[in-house]
Amino acid sequence: TMGAWATAWAHEPLVAYEVRAGDTLYGVSQRYLESRDDWRLLQRLNGVRDPRRLPPGLRLKLPLDRLRGVAQTATVLYALGGVEVAEGHGSRPAQPGDRLAEGARVRVAPGGFAGLGLSDGSTLHLQGNTQLRLLRLREAGELGVRDQRIGIERGRVDSTVKPL
């Protein structure tokens, strides 16, 4: 089976990919990364001499930031006491069941509360006077990797995370 896990290397989040027979850096880039031209990045990152010849079993480091992944959404679980969602140019009151895409901002008024559910089953509980942005919500299913980044601009967020 193909193994993949997140690890830290050179201050960048990376994912390990186990090379299979017939893989090349070009093919790996085309299958898993945002651009097929990322093979050069993989070559530098992994110190590979010949991008057309990779021994099966070699573990390549793939940059998490460049993984293609499928965009996921967050779901508003509850919104009490003045919770607003901003997507694009406008904002609106948050409602339970709303699906929020990457880039969405959530603002909770003082005294309010909100809960967001993520695709992996984790929950974010937002306290009053909190603002956050959903920076990246991606899943690279074949690699078994999720890239979920939340930017807390102010306030407090508690989380309940589903163990792996």
mmCIF file of N, CA and C in Angstrom, residues 29 32 34 38 42-43 48 53 60 71 74 85 89 92 96 101 104 107 113 123 131 143 151 153 156 158-159 162:
data_model
loop_
_atom_site.group_PDB
_atom_site.id
_atom_site.type_symbol
_atom_site.label_atom_id
_atom_site.label_comp_id
_atom_site.label_asym_id
_atom_site.label_seq_id
_atom_site.Cartn_x
_atom_site.Cartn_y
_atom_site.Cartn_z
ATOM 1 N N SER A 29 3.962 14.747 -10.158
ATOM 2 C CA SER A 29 3.525 16.157 -10.158
ATOM 3 C C SER A 29 2.164 16.313 -10.808
ATOM 4 N N TYR A 32 -0.623 14.626 -8.372
ATOM 5 C CA TYR A 32 -0.868 15.076 -7.003
ATOM 6 C C TYR A 32 -0.669 16.564 -6.746
ATOM 7 N N GLU A 34 -0.476 20.872 -7.849
ATOM 8 C CA GLU A 34 -1.297 21.846 -8.564
ATOM 9 C C GLU A 34 -0.832 22.085 -9.990
ATOM 10 N N ASP A 38 5.585 21.378 -11.385
ATOM 11 C CA ASP A 38 6.148 21.275 -10.031
ATOM 12 C C ASP A 38 7.169 20.145 -9.908
ATOM 13 N N LEU A 42 9.941 19.231 -6.908
ATOM 14 C CA LEU A 42 10.148 17.900 -6.320
ATOM 15 C C LEU A 42 11.594 17.441 -6.495
ATOM 16 N N GLN A 43 12.168 17.726 -7.636
ATOM 17 C CA GLN A 43 13.557 17.321 -7.887
ATOM 18 C C GLN A 43 14.502 17.990 -6.890
ATOM 19 N N VAL A 48 16.686 14.451 -6.347
ATOM 20 C CA VAL A 48 16.604 13.410 -7.375
ATOM 21 C C VAL A 48 17.404 13.856 -8.595
ATOM 22 N N ARG A 53 13.577 8.410 -13.630
ATOM 23 C CA ARG A 53 13.890 7.122 -13.004
ATOM 24 C C ARG A 53 13.821 7.241 -11.488
ATOM 25 N N LEU A 60 9.252 10.083 -1.455
ATOM 26 C CA LEU A 60 9.382 11.462 -1.903
ATOM 27 C C LEU A 60 8.665 12.383 -0.943
ATOM 28 N N ALA A 71 -11.392 20.709 -2.820
ATOM 29 C CA ALA A 71 -11.883 21.705 -1.868
ATOM 30 C C ALA A 71 -13.031 21.127 -1.047
ATOM 31 N N ALA A 74 -16.783 23.921 5.350
ATOM 32 C CA ALA A 74 -17.106 23.854 6.777
ATOM 33 C C ALA A 74 -18.606 24.099 6.888
ATOM 34 N N VAL A 85 -21.324 35.844 8.457
ATOM 35 C CA VAL A 85 -20.433 35.172 7.521
ATOM 36 C C VAL A 85 -20.176 36.118 6.359
ATOM 37 N N HIS A 89 -17.856 39.606 -1.565
ATOM 38 C CA HIS A 89 -17.974 41.026 -1.237
ATOM 39 C C HIS A 89 -19.023 41.349 -0.184
ATOM 40 N N ARG A 92 -23.586 38.191 5.595
ATOM 41 C CA ARG A 92 -24.956 37.820 5.936
ATOM 42 C C ARG A 92 -24.952 37.140 7.290
ATOM 43 N N PRO A 96 -27.533 27.827 10.963
ATOM 44 C CA PRO A 96 -27.138 26.413 11.039
ATOM 45 C C PRO A 96 -27.383 25.721 9.700
ATOM 46 N N ALA A 101 -17.058 27.983 2.239
ATOM 47 C CA ALA A 101 -15.918 27.590 1.418
ATOM 48 C C ALA A 101 -14.638 28.268 1.906
ATOM 49 N N ALA A 104 -13.869 32.105 3.367
ATOM 50 C CA ALA A 104 -14.973 32.693 4.139
ATOM 51 C C ALA A 104 -14.459 33.196 5.485
ATOM 52 N N ARG A 107 -17.547 36.116 11.769
ATOM 53 C CA ARG A 107 -17.425 37.104 12.859
ATOM 54 C C ARG A 107 -18.505 36.820 13.891
ATOM 55 N N PHE A 113 -21.984 33.102 20.129
ATOM 56 C CA PHE A 113 -21.294 31.813 20.044
ATOM 57 C C PHE A 113 -21.563 31.222 18.669
ATOM 58 N N THR A 123 -14.643 19.855 15.259
ATOM 59 C CA THR A 123 -15.553 20.959 15.507
ATOM 60 C C THR A 123 -14.784 22.143 16.074
ATOM 61 N N GLN A 131 -13.111 36.548 15.345
ATOM 62 C CA GLN A 131 -13.169 36.584 13.887
ATOM 63 C C GLN A 131 -12.126 35.610 13.363
ATOM 64 N N LEU A 143 -3.982 10.194 -1.192
ATOM 65 C CA LEU A 143 -2.829 10.262 -0.291
ATOM 66 C C LEU A 143 -3.240 10.164 1.172
ATOM 67 N N GLY A 151 -7.347 30.707 10.056
ATOM 68 C CA GLY A 151 -6.651 31.888 10.558
ATOM 69 C C GLY A 151 -7.519 32.597 11.589
ATOM 70 N N GLU A 153 -8.165 35.698 13.480
ATOM 71 C CA GLU A 153 -7.790 37.102 13.374
ATOM 72 C C GLU A 153 -7.937 37.834 14.702
ATOM 73 N N ARG A 156 -11.159 33.932 20.390
ATOM 74 C CA ARG A 156 -10.810 32.624 20.930
ATOM 75 C C ARG A 156 -11.623 31.531 20.246
ATOM 76 N N ASP A 158 -12.081 27.254 20.483
ATOM 77 C CA ASP A 158 -11.779 25.953 21.091
ATOM 78 C C ASP A 158 -12.096 24.897 20.044
ATOM 79 N N SER A 159 -11.381 23.792 20.074
ATOM 80 C CA SER A 159 -11.633 22.766 19.075
ATOM 81 C C SER A 159 -11.811 21.398 19.713
ATOM 82 N N LYS A 162 -11.125 15.191 15.878
ATOM 83 C CA LYS A 162 -11.306 13.750 15.729
ATOM 84 C C LYS A 162 -9.915 13.116 15.623
#
